[in-house]
Amino acid sequence: MIDLKEQAGLAMNVRGQFSDPIADPKVTLGALAFANELGRLLWRMKYGQDFRLRDSEGRTAIHRATLLLANCIRSGGKFSRGKFTGLTQSARRDRNAGRKFERETADLIEKLALRAIMEWIDDRCPRCDGRGVIGRALADVVARTPCTACGGTRFVCVDEYRIPFAARPDGKGPIVYRDMERCGACSGAGHVGVADGSRRAGRQICPDCQGNGSRVADHASRARAIGVSMRRYNSHWHSQFDVVFSLLDAVDANAHDTVRRLVQR
């Protein structure tokens, strides 16, 4: 018996001859209709891969889900519209004085909700595709050879000139000054990698996700997506992503319980 989430995904898409048979797609979709609106949208986007759904006002599914999740975040009172206006201190001073002002962090909660939904939907590691292991593919064999530009010394001479009327301490010749720089061909390593055929790579744990199959969090992209600096993200918004992910998991579990209860009747 397939999982209810997979069953809902099959019911939302066109069934072909290679898809798994399910009892009745209308029963699954009818049970999903009794879940809350945010849960229905999350199931359609994540398990059904349906992003084209629009409401009566023309909003897409991702836009509608973003507004609903932002409303849930604001319902706690910490980020209410009355307290959290998205204005800096200088902009608030200009607003009180009657001058023109600009909202630098407008709709930050909606940006947070949109980023969290996108990461929650696409949560599989891109390198191993969520399997946690990689291998069984052809990999290039790289052999180390000495750098031909620097001869393995890691530095190259870019300029040299002799100092007039100066001799070496041993009296064997004039002093020669050489301007040395790190070799650009090998980046100062003294050796370069040369492809020497290919071999079949063995099965190993994915180095990106460490075998859990989940996408690694990109904190710099998160800070850029919500429009704050890394310093503000690390001090205020890093923990908020974990709170929002917990909220999305709770909504998903609530929708799963609703569908399971109605399907088993």
PDB file of C-alpha atoms in Angstrom:
ATOM      1  CA  MET A   1       0.000   0.000   0.000  1.00  0.00           C
ATOM      2  CA  ILE A   2       1.407   3.360  -1.018  1.00  0.00           C
ATOM      3  CA  ASP A   3       1.634   6.339   1.291  1.00  0.00           C
ATOM      4  CA  LEU A   4      -1.247   8.791   1.494  1.00  0.00           C
ATOM      5  CA  LYS A   5       0.969  11.643   0.297  1.00  0.00           C
ATOM      6  CA  GLU A   6       2.081   9.653  -2.732  1.00  0.00           C
ATOM      7  CA  GLN A   7      -1.528   8.628  -3.322  1.00  0.00           C
ATOM      8  CA  ALA A   8      -2.598  12.271  -3.271  1.00  0.00           C
ATOM      9  CA  GLY A   9       0.205  13.162  -5.695  1.00  0.00           C
ATOM     10  CA  LEU A  10      -0.976  10.487  -8.124  1.00  0.00           C
ATOM     11  CA  ALA A  11      -4.570  11.669  -7.817  1.00  0.00           C
ATOM     12  CA  MET A  12      -3.608  15.267  -8.664  1.00  0.00           C
ATOM     13  CA  ASN A  13      -1.762  14.348 -11.880  1.00  0.00           C
ATOM     14  CA  VAL A  14      -2.814  12.658 -15.069  1.00  0.00           C
ATOM     15  CA  ARG A  15      -2.582   8.902 -14.670  1.00  0.00           C
ATOM     16  CA  GLY A  16      -0.577   7.065 -17.288  1.00  0.00           C
ATOM     17  CA  GLN A  17       0.065   3.426 -17.975  1.00  0.00           C
ATOM     18  CA  PHE A  18       3.263   3.463 -15.884  1.00  0.00           C
ATOM     19  CA  SER A  19       1.778   5.089 -12.759  1.00  0.00           C
ATOM     20  CA  ASP A  20       0.795   3.078  -9.716  1.00  0.00           C
ATOM     21  CA  PRO A  21      -2.904   2.233  -9.571  1.00  0.00           C
ATOM     22  CA  ILE A  22      -4.920   3.753  -6.742  1.00  0.00           C
ATOM     23  CA  ALA A  23      -8.426   2.972  -5.564  1.00  0.00           C
ATOM     24  CA  ASP A  24     -10.275   6.169  -6.481  1.00  0.00           C
ATOM     25  CA  PRO A  25      -8.581   9.538  -6.935  1.00  0.00           C
ATOM     26  CA  LYS A  26     -11.819  11.373  -6.195  1.00  0.00           C
ATOM     27  CA  VAL A  27     -11.920   9.893  -2.687  1.00  0.00           C
ATOM     28  CA  THR A  28      -8.407  11.135  -1.923  1.00  0.00           C
ATOM     29  CA  LEU A  29      -9.024  14.594  -3.361  1.00  0.00           C
ATOM     30  CA  GLY A  30     -12.359  14.789  -1.568  1.00  0.00           C
ATOM     31  CA  ALA A  31     -10.700  13.967   1.745  1.00  0.00           C
ATOM     32  CA  LEU A  32      -8.000  16.552   1.066  1.00  0.00           C
ATOM     33  CA  ALA A  33     -10.697  19.181   0.533  1.00  0.00           C
ATOM     34  CA  PHE A  34     -11.617  18.945   4.236  1.00  0.00           C
ATOM     35  CA  ALA A  35      -8.100  20.000   5.325  1.00  0.00           C
ATOM     36  CA  ASN A  36      -7.334  23.631   5.988  1.00  0.00           C
ATOM     37  CA  GLU A  37      -6.476  25.857   3.032  1.00  0.00           C
ATOM     38  CA  LEU A  38      -2.763  26.125   3.766  1.00  0.00           C
ATOM     39  CA  GLY A  39      -2.462  22.360   4.124  1.00  0.00           C
ATOM     40  CA  ARG A  40      -4.241  21.785   0.808  1.00  0.00           C
ATOM     41  CA  LEU A  41      -1.943  24.212  -1.004  1.00  0.00           C
ATOM     42  CA  LEU A  42       1.181  22.681   0.503  1.00  0.00           C
ATOM     43  CA  TRP A  43       0.112  19.188  -0.520  1.00  0.00           C
ATOM     44  CA  ARG A  44      -0.683  20.312  -4.059  1.00  0.00           C
ATOM     45  CA  MET A  45       2.671  22.054  -4.465  1.00  0.00           C
ATOM     46  CA  LYS A  46       4.931  19.492  -2.789  1.00  0.00           C
ATOM     47  CA  TYR A  47       3.326  16.131  -3.526  1.00  0.00           C
ATOM     48  CA  GLY A  48       1.296  17.003  -6.616  1.00  0.00           C
ATOM     49  CA  GLN A  49       3.793  19.462  -8.162  1.00  0.00           C
ATOM     50  CA  ASP A  50       0.857  21.704  -9.033  1.00  0.00           C
ATOM     51  CA  PHE A  51       1.863  25.376  -8.994  1.00  0.00           C
ATOM     52  CA  ARG A  52      -0.633  26.586 -11.595  1.00  0.00           C
ATOM     53  CA  LEU A  53      -3.651  26.616  -9.313  1.00  0.00           C
ATOM     54  CA  ARG A  54      -5.209  30.091  -8.980  1.00  0.00           C
ATOM     55  CA  ASP A  55      -7.872  31.365  -6.624  1.00  0.00           C
ATOM     56  CA  SER A  56     -10.843  33.586  -7.434  1.00  0.00           C
ATOM     57  CA  GLU A  57      -8.666  36.711  -7.260  1.00  0.00           C
ATOM     58  CA  GLY A  58      -6.052  35.366  -9.681  1.00  0.00           C
ATOM     59  CA  ARG A  59      -3.363  34.622  -7.110  1.00  0.00           C
ATOM     60  CA  THR A  60      -1.145  31.626  -7.717  1.00  0.00           C
ATOM     61  CA  ALA A  61      -0.832  28.795  -5.237  1.00  0.00           C
ATOM     62  CA  ILE A  62       2.594  29.894  -3.981  1.00  0.00           C
ATOM     63  CA  HIS A  63       1.365  33.477  -3.519  1.00  0.00           C
ATOM     64  CA  ARG A  64      -1.761  32.384  -1.651  1.00  0.00           C
ATOM     65  CA  ALA A  65       0.238  30.011   0.561  1.00  0.00           C
ATOM     66  CA  THR A  66       2.723  32.801   1.312  1.00  0.00           C
ATOM     67  CA  LEU A  67      -0.045  35.120   2.480  1.00  0.00           C
ATOM     68  CA  LEU A  68      -1.628  32.411   4.640  1.00  0.00           C
ATOM     69  CA  LEU A  69       1.692  31.467   6.245  1.00  0.00           C
ATOM     70  CA  ALA A  70       2.571  35.128   6.852  1.00  0.00           C
ATOM     71  CA  ASN A  71      -0.799  35.556   8.560  1.00  0.00           C
ATOM     72  CA  CYS A  72      -0.035  32.562  10.805  1.00  0.00           C
ATOM     73  CA  ILE A  73       3.352  34.060  11.721  1.00  0.00           C
ATOM     74  CA  ARG A  74       1.779  37.424  12.543  1.00  0.00           C
ATOM     75  CA  SER A  75      -0.979  35.823  14.620  1.00  0.00           C
ATOM     76  CA  GLY A  76       1.503  35.228  17.459  1.00  0.00           C
ATOM     77  CA  GLY A  77       1.731  38.962  18.133  1.00  0.00           C
ATOM     78  CA  LYS A  78       5.485  39.270  17.799  1.00  0.00           C
ATOM     79  CA  PHE A  79       5.334  40.336  14.159  1.00  0.00           C
ATOM     80  CA  SER A  80       1.937  41.994  14.092  1.00  0.00           C
ATOM     81  CA  ARG A  81       1.376  44.769  11.583  1.00  0.00           C
ATOM     82  CA  GLY A  82       0.985  47.309  14.345  1.00  0.00           C
ATOM     83  CA  LYS A  83       4.377  46.543  15.875  1.00  0.00           C
ATOM     84  CA  PHE A  84       6.348  45.400  12.867  1.00  0.00           C
ATOM     85  CA  THR A  85       6.054  48.153  10.246  1.00  0.00           C
ATOM     86  CA  GLY A  86       9.285  47.454   8.366  1.00  0.00           C
ATOM     87  CA  LEU A  87      10.661  50.951   8.995  1.00  0.00           C
ATOM     88  CA  THR A  88      14.107  51.865  10.184  1.00  0.00           C
ATOM     89  CA  GLN A  89      14.615  54.504  12.868  1.00  0.00           C
ATOM     90  CA  SER A  90      15.501  57.207  10.342  1.00  0.00           C
ATOM     91  CA  ALA A  91      12.504  56.357   8.146  1.00  0.00           C
ATOM     92  CA  ARG A  92      10.197  56.439  11.164  1.00  0.00           C
ATOM     93  CA  ARG A  93      11.582  59.859  12.072  1.00  0.00           C
ATOM     94  CA  ASP A  94      10.908  61.136   8.540  1.00  0.00           C
ATOM     95  CA  ARG A  95       7.383  59.729   8.643  1.00  0.00           C
ATOM     96  CA  ASN A  96       6.600  61.478  11.924  1.00  0.00           C
ATOM     97  CA  ALA A  97       7.992  64.744  10.553  1.00  0.00           C
ATOM     98  CA  GLY A  98       5.807  64.552   7.449  1.00  0.00           C
ATOM     99  CA  ARG A  99       8.666  64.003   5.020  1.00  0.00           C
ATOM    100  CA  LYS A 100       8.977  61.339   2.349  1.00  0.00           C
ATOM    101  CA  PHE A 101      10.249  58.004   3.592  1.00  0.00           C
ATOM    102  CA  GLU A 102      11.039  54.612   2.119  1.00  0.00           C
ATOM    103  CA  ARG A 103      10.288  51.202   3.557  1.00  0.00           C
ATOM    104  CA  GLU A 104      13.589  49.404   3.266  1.00  0.00           C
ATOM    105  CA  THR A 105      12.324  46.129   4.764  1.00  0.00           C
ATOM    106  CA  ALA A 106       8.723  46.156   3.591  1.00  0.00           C
ATOM    107  CA  ASP A 107       6.883  42.798   3.604  1.00  0.00           C
ATOM    108  CA  LEU A 108       9.782  41.100   5.341  1.00  0.00           C
ATOM    109  CA  ILE A 109       7.473  38.567   6.934  1.00  0.00           C
ATOM    110  CA  GLU A 110       6.080  37.634   3.527  1.00  0.00           C
ATOM    111  CA  LYS A 111       9.616  37.249   2.190  1.00  0.00           C
ATOM    112  CA  LEU A 112      10.395  34.996   5.128  1.00  0.00           C
ATOM    113  CA  ALA A 113       7.266  32.933   4.471  1.00  0.00           C
ATOM    114  CA  LEU A 114       8.014  32.619   0.747  1.00  0.00           C
ATOM    115  CA  ARG A 115      11.592  31.513   1.340  1.00  0.00           C
ATOM    116  CA  ALA A 116      10.518  28.998   3.982  1.00  0.00           C
ATOM    117  CA  ILE A 117       7.854  27.491   1.698  1.00  0.00           C
ATOM    118  CA  MET A 118      10.308  27.168  -1.190  1.00  0.00           C
ATOM    119  CA  GLU A 119      12.877  25.418   1.028  1.00  0.00           C
ATOM    120  CA  TRP A 120      10.205  23.200   2.599  1.00  0.00           C
ATOM    121  CA  ILE A 121       8.951  22.062  -0.807  1.00  0.00           C
ATOM    122  CA  ASP A 122      12.374  21.571  -2.383  1.00  0.00           C
ATOM    123  CA  ASP A 123      14.090  19.937   0.595  1.00  0.00           C
ATOM    124  CA  ARG A 124      16.050  17.187  -1.148  1.00  0.00           C
ATOM    125  CA  CYS A 125      19.799  17.312  -1.609  1.00  0.00           C
ATOM    126  CA  PRO A 126      20.533  18.292  -5.232  1.00  0.00           C
ATOM    127  CA  ARG A 127      23.668  16.156  -5.448  1.00  0.00           C
ATOM    128  CA  CYS A 128      22.229  12.792  -4.372  1.00  0.00           C
ATOM    129  CA  ASP A 129      18.561  13.634  -5.140  1.00  0.00           C
ATOM    130  CA  GLY A 130      17.558  12.801  -1.577  1.00  0.00           C
ATOM    131  CA  ARG A 131      18.997   9.272  -1.565  1.00  0.00           C
ATOM    132  CA  GLY A 132      21.886  10.080   0.794  1.00  0.00           C
ATOM    133  CA  VAL A 133      24.426   8.087  -1.228  1.00  0.00           C
ATOM    134  CA  ILE A 134      26.269   8.701  -4.476  1.00  0.00           C
ATOM    135  CA  GLY A 135      28.462   6.586  -6.706  1.00  0.00           C
ATOM    136  CA  ARG A 136      28.188   3.924  -9.359  1.00  0.00           C
ATOM    137  CA  ALA A 137      29.187   6.510 -11.979  1.00  0.00           C
ATOM    138  CA  LEU A 138      32.287   7.277 -14.011  1.00  0.00           C
ATOM    139  CA  ALA A 139      34.679   9.636 -12.255  1.00  0.00           C
ATOM    140  CA  ASP A 140      37.841  11.198 -13.681  1.00  0.00           C
ATOM    141  CA  VAL A 141      41.150  10.022 -12.264  1.00  0.00           C
ATOM    142  CA  VAL A 142      43.297  13.069 -11.522  1.00  0.00           C
ATOM    143  CA  ALA A 143      47.066  12.690 -11.338  1.00  0.00           C
ATOM    144  CA  ARG A 144      49.387  15.280  -9.813  1.00  0.00           C
ATOM    145  CA  THR A 145      52.225  16.549 -11.984  1.00  0.00           C
ATOM    146  CA  PRO A 146      54.760  19.319 -11.294  1.00  0.00           C
ATOM    147  CA  CYS A 147      53.746  22.702 -12.611  1.00  0.00           C
ATOM    148  CA  THR A 148      55.540  23.515 -15.846  1.00  0.00           C
ATOM    149  CA  ALA A 149      55.342  27.276 -15.270  1.00  0.00           C
ATOM    150  CA  CYS A 150      57.221  27.366 -11.954  1.00  0.00           C
ATOM    151  CA  GLY A 151      58.895  23.952 -12.055  1.00  0.00           C
ATOM    152  CA  GLY A 152      57.394  23.021  -8.704  1.00  0.00           C
ATOM    153  CA  THR A 153      58.923  25.998  -6.853  1.00  0.00           C
ATOM    154  CA  ARG A 154      55.482  27.659  -6.435  1.00  0.00           C
ATOM    155  CA  PHE A 155      56.879  31.096  -7.370  1.00  0.00           C
ATOM    156  CA  VAL A 156      57.801  32.763 -10.649  1.00  0.00           C
ATOM    157  CA  CYS A 157      60.092  35.707 -11.358  1.00  0.00           C
ATOM    158  CA  VAL A 158      58.226  38.617 -12.910  1.00  0.00           C
ATOM    159  CA  ASP A 159      61.088  41.111 -12.952  1.00  0.00           C
ATOM    160  CA  GLU A 160      64.785  41.297 -12.122  1.00  0.00           C
ATOM    161  CA  TYR A 161      67.410  44.003 -12.230  1.00  0.00           C
ATOM    162  CA  ARG A 162      70.907  44.521 -10.981  1.00  0.00           C
ATOM    163  CA  ILE A 163      71.812  47.037  -8.335  1.00  0.00           C
ATOM    164  CA  PRO A 164      74.724  49.169  -9.662  1.00  0.00           C
ATOM    165  CA  PHE A 165      77.896  49.601  -7.638  1.00  0.00           C
ATOM    166  CA  ALA A 166      76.900  46.796  -5.303  1.00  0.00           C
ATOM    167  CA  ALA A 167      78.494  43.410  -4.960  1.00  0.00           C
ATOM    168  CA  ARG A 168      77.626  40.228  -3.152  1.00  0.00           C
ATOM    169  CA  PRO A 169      79.305  39.526   0.183  1.00  0.00           C
ATOM    170  CA  ASP A 170      81.391  36.762  -1.367  1.00  0.00           C
ATOM    171  CA  GLY A 171      82.553  39.101  -4.156  1.00  0.00           C
ATOM    172  CA  LYS A 172      81.352  36.847  -7.007  1.00  0.00           C
ATOM    173  CA  GLY A 173      79.189  39.381  -8.788  1.00  0.00           C
ATOM    174  CA  PRO A 174      76.692  42.199  -8.530  1.00  0.00           C
ATOM    175  CA  ILE A 175      73.550  41.952  -6.429  1.00  0.00           C
ATOM    176  CA  VAL A 176      70.531  40.953  -8.513  1.00  0.00           C
ATOM    177  CA  TYR A 177      67.083  41.846  -7.212  1.00  0.00           C
ATOM    178  CA  ARG A 178      64.253  39.554  -8.355  1.00  0.00           C
ATOM    179  CA  ASP A 179      60.580  40.325  -7.920  1.00  0.00           C
ATOM    180  CA  MET A 180      58.868  36.998  -7.190  1.00  0.00           C
ATOM    181  CA  GLU A 181      55.152  36.303  -7.259  1.00  0.00           C
ATOM    182  CA  ARG A 182      53.017  33.275  -6.593  1.00  0.00           C
ATOM    183  CA  CYS A 183      52.567  31.135  -9.670  1.00  0.00           C
ATOM    184  CA  GLY A 184      49.217  31.764 -11.310  1.00  0.00           C
ATOM    185  CA  ALA A 185      49.124  28.469 -13.185  1.00  0.00           C
ATOM    186  CA  CYS A 186      49.084  26.295 -10.050  1.00  0.00           C
ATOM    187  CA  SER A 187      47.938  28.969  -7.535  1.00  0.00           C
ATOM    188  CA  GLY A 188      51.153  28.482  -5.564  1.00  0.00           C
ATOM    189  CA  ALA A 189      50.648  24.754  -5.025  1.00  0.00           C
ATOM    190  CA  GLY A 190      53.619  23.663  -7.128  1.00  0.00           C
ATOM    191  CA  HIS A 191      51.630  20.968  -8.898  1.00  0.00           C
ATOM    192  CA  VAL A 192      48.588  20.705 -11.147  1.00  0.00           C
ATOM    193  CA  GLY A 193      45.965  18.024 -11.654  1.00  0.00           C
ATOM    194  CA  VAL A 194      45.847  16.257 -15.001  1.00  0.00           C
ATOM    195  CA  ALA A 195      43.033  13.900 -16.002  1.00  0.00           C
ATOM    196  CA  ASP A 196      44.413  10.392 -16.380  1.00  0.00           C
ATOM    197  CA  GLY A 197      41.459   8.358 -17.616  1.00  0.00           C
ATOM    198  CA  SER A 198      38.321   7.494 -15.681  1.00  0.00           C
ATOM    199  CA  ARG A 199      37.165   4.755 -13.369  1.00  0.00           C
ATOM    200  CA  ARG A 200      33.940   3.558 -11.829  1.00  0.00           C
ATOM    201  CA  ALA A 201      33.332   5.395  -8.566  1.00  0.00           C
ATOM    202  CA  GLY A 202      32.196   3.290  -5.626  1.00  0.00           C
ATOM    203  CA  ARG A 203      29.077   3.794  -3.580  1.00  0.00           C
ATOM    204  CA  GLN A 204      29.634   6.304  -0.785  1.00  0.00           C
ATOM    205  CA  ILE A 205      27.781   8.657   1.522  1.00  0.00           C
ATOM    206  CA  CYS A 206      26.896  11.990  -0.056  1.00  0.00           C
ATOM    207  CA  PRO A 207      29.429  14.575   1.189  1.00  0.00           C
ATOM    208  CA  ASP A 208      26.948  17.459   0.838  1.00  0.00           C
ATOM    209  CA  CYS A 209      24.109  16.187   3.040  1.00  0.00           C
ATOM    210  CA  GLN A 210      26.167  13.662   5.085  1.00  0.00           C
ATOM    211  CA  GLY A 211      23.740  10.895   4.172  1.00  0.00           C
ATOM    212  CA  ASN A 212      20.453  12.366   5.461  1.00  0.00           C
ATOM    213  CA  GLY A 213      19.190  13.349   1.994  1.00  0.00           C
ATOM    214  CA  SER A 214      18.151  16.875   3.016  1.00  0.00           C
ATOM    215  CA  ARG A 215      19.258  20.080   1.371  1.00  0.00           C
ATOM    216  CA  VAL A 216      21.905  21.977   3.317  1.00  0.00           C
ATOM    217  CA  ALA A 217      20.734  25.407   4.471  1.00  0.00           C
ATOM    218  CA  ASP A 218      22.274  28.316   2.574  1.00  0.00           C
ATOM    219  CA  HIS A 219      22.240  31.092   5.143  1.00  0.00           C
ATOM    220  CA  ALA A 220      23.659  33.723   2.794  1.00  0.00           C
ATOM    221  CA  SER A 221      20.861  33.083   0.294  1.00  0.00           C
ATOM    222  CA  ARG A 222      18.296  33.279   3.088  1.00  0.00           C
ATOM    223  CA  ALA A 223      19.602  36.661   4.231  1.00  0.00           C
ATOM    224  CA  ARG A 224      19.615  37.951   0.656  1.00  0.00           C
ATOM    225  CA  ALA A 225      16.091  36.627   0.028  1.00  0.00           C
ATOM    226  CA  ILE A 226      14.543  38.414   3.016  1.00  0.00           C
ATOM    227  CA  GLY A 227      16.663  41.541   2.486  1.00  0.00           C
ATOM    228  CA  VAL A 228      18.712  41.736   5.685  1.00  0.00           C
ATOM    229  CA  SER A 229      22.408  41.681   6.425  1.00  0.00           C
ATOM    230  CA  MET A 230      24.200  38.580   7.635  1.00  0.00           C
ATOM    231  CA  ARG A 231      24.716  40.175  11.030  1.00  0.00           C
ATOM    232  CA  ARG A 232      20.982  40.782  11.485  1.00  0.00           C
ATOM    233  CA  TYR A 233      20.173  37.351  10.093  1.00  0.00           C
ATOM    234  CA  ASN A 234      22.469  35.571  12.550  1.00  0.00           C
ATOM    235  CA  SER A 235      21.183  37.569  15.510  1.00  0.00           C
ATOM    236  CA  HIS A 236      17.424  37.673  14.790  1.00  0.00           C
ATOM    237  CA  TRP A 237      16.218  35.666  11.792  1.00  0.00           C
ATOM    238  CA  HIS A 238      18.194  32.420  11.886  1.00  0.00           C
ATOM    239  CA  SER A 239      16.003  30.949  14.618  1.00  0.00           C
ATOM    240  CA  GLN A 240      12.816  32.208  12.948  1.00  0.00           C
ATOM    241  CA  PHE A 241      13.365  29.876  10.004  1.00  0.00           C
ATOM    242  CA  ASP A 242      13.349  26.891  12.366  1.00  0.00           C
ATOM    243  CA  VAL A 243      10.099  28.151  13.907  1.00  0.00           C
ATOM    244  CA  VAL A 244       8.471  28.530  10.481  1.00  0.00           C
ATOM    245  CA  PHE A 245       9.623  25.052   9.415  1.00  0.00           C
ATOM    246  CA  SER A 246       8.067  23.602  12.561  1.00  0.00           C
ATOM    247  CA  LEU A 247       4.840  25.421  11.717  1.00  0.00           C
ATOM    248  CA  LEU A 248       4.847  23.990   8.178  1.00  0.00           C
ATOM    249  CA  ASP A 249       5.455  20.477   9.517  1.00  0.00           C
ATOM    250  CA  ALA A 250       2.524  20.890  11.911  1.00  0.00           C
ATOM    251  CA  VAL A 251       0.236  22.026   9.079  1.00  0.00           C
ATOM    252  CA  ASP A 252       1.390  19.095   6.940  1.00  0.00           C
ATOM    253  CA  ALA A 253       0.758  16.625   9.781  1.00  0.00           C
ATOM    254  CA  ASN A 254      -2.707  18.103  10.380  1.00  0.00           C
ATOM    255  CA  ALA A 255      -3.598  17.681   6.697  1.00  0.00           C
ATOM    256  CA  HIS A 256      -2.275  14.105   6.761  1.00  0.00           C
ATOM    257  CA  ASP A 257      -4.414  13.226   9.791  1.00  0.00           C
ATOM    258  CA  THR A 258      -7.493  14.703   8.122  1.00  0.00           C
ATOM    259  CA  VAL A 259      -6.978  12.761   4.899  1.00  0.00           C
ATOM    260  CA  ARG A 260      -6.202   9.508   6.727  1.00  0.00           C
ATOM    261  CA  ARG A 261      -9.271   9.799   8.947  1.00  0.00           C
ATOM    262  CA  LEU A 262     -11.631  10.407   6.027  1.00  0.00           C
ATOM    263  CA  VAL A 263     -10.110   7.858   3.648  1.00  0.00           C
ATOM    264  CA  GLN A 264     -10.315   5.049   6.211  1.00  0.00           C
ATOM    265  CA  ARG A 265     -14.037   5.558   6.795  1.00  0.00           C
TER     266      ARG A 265
END
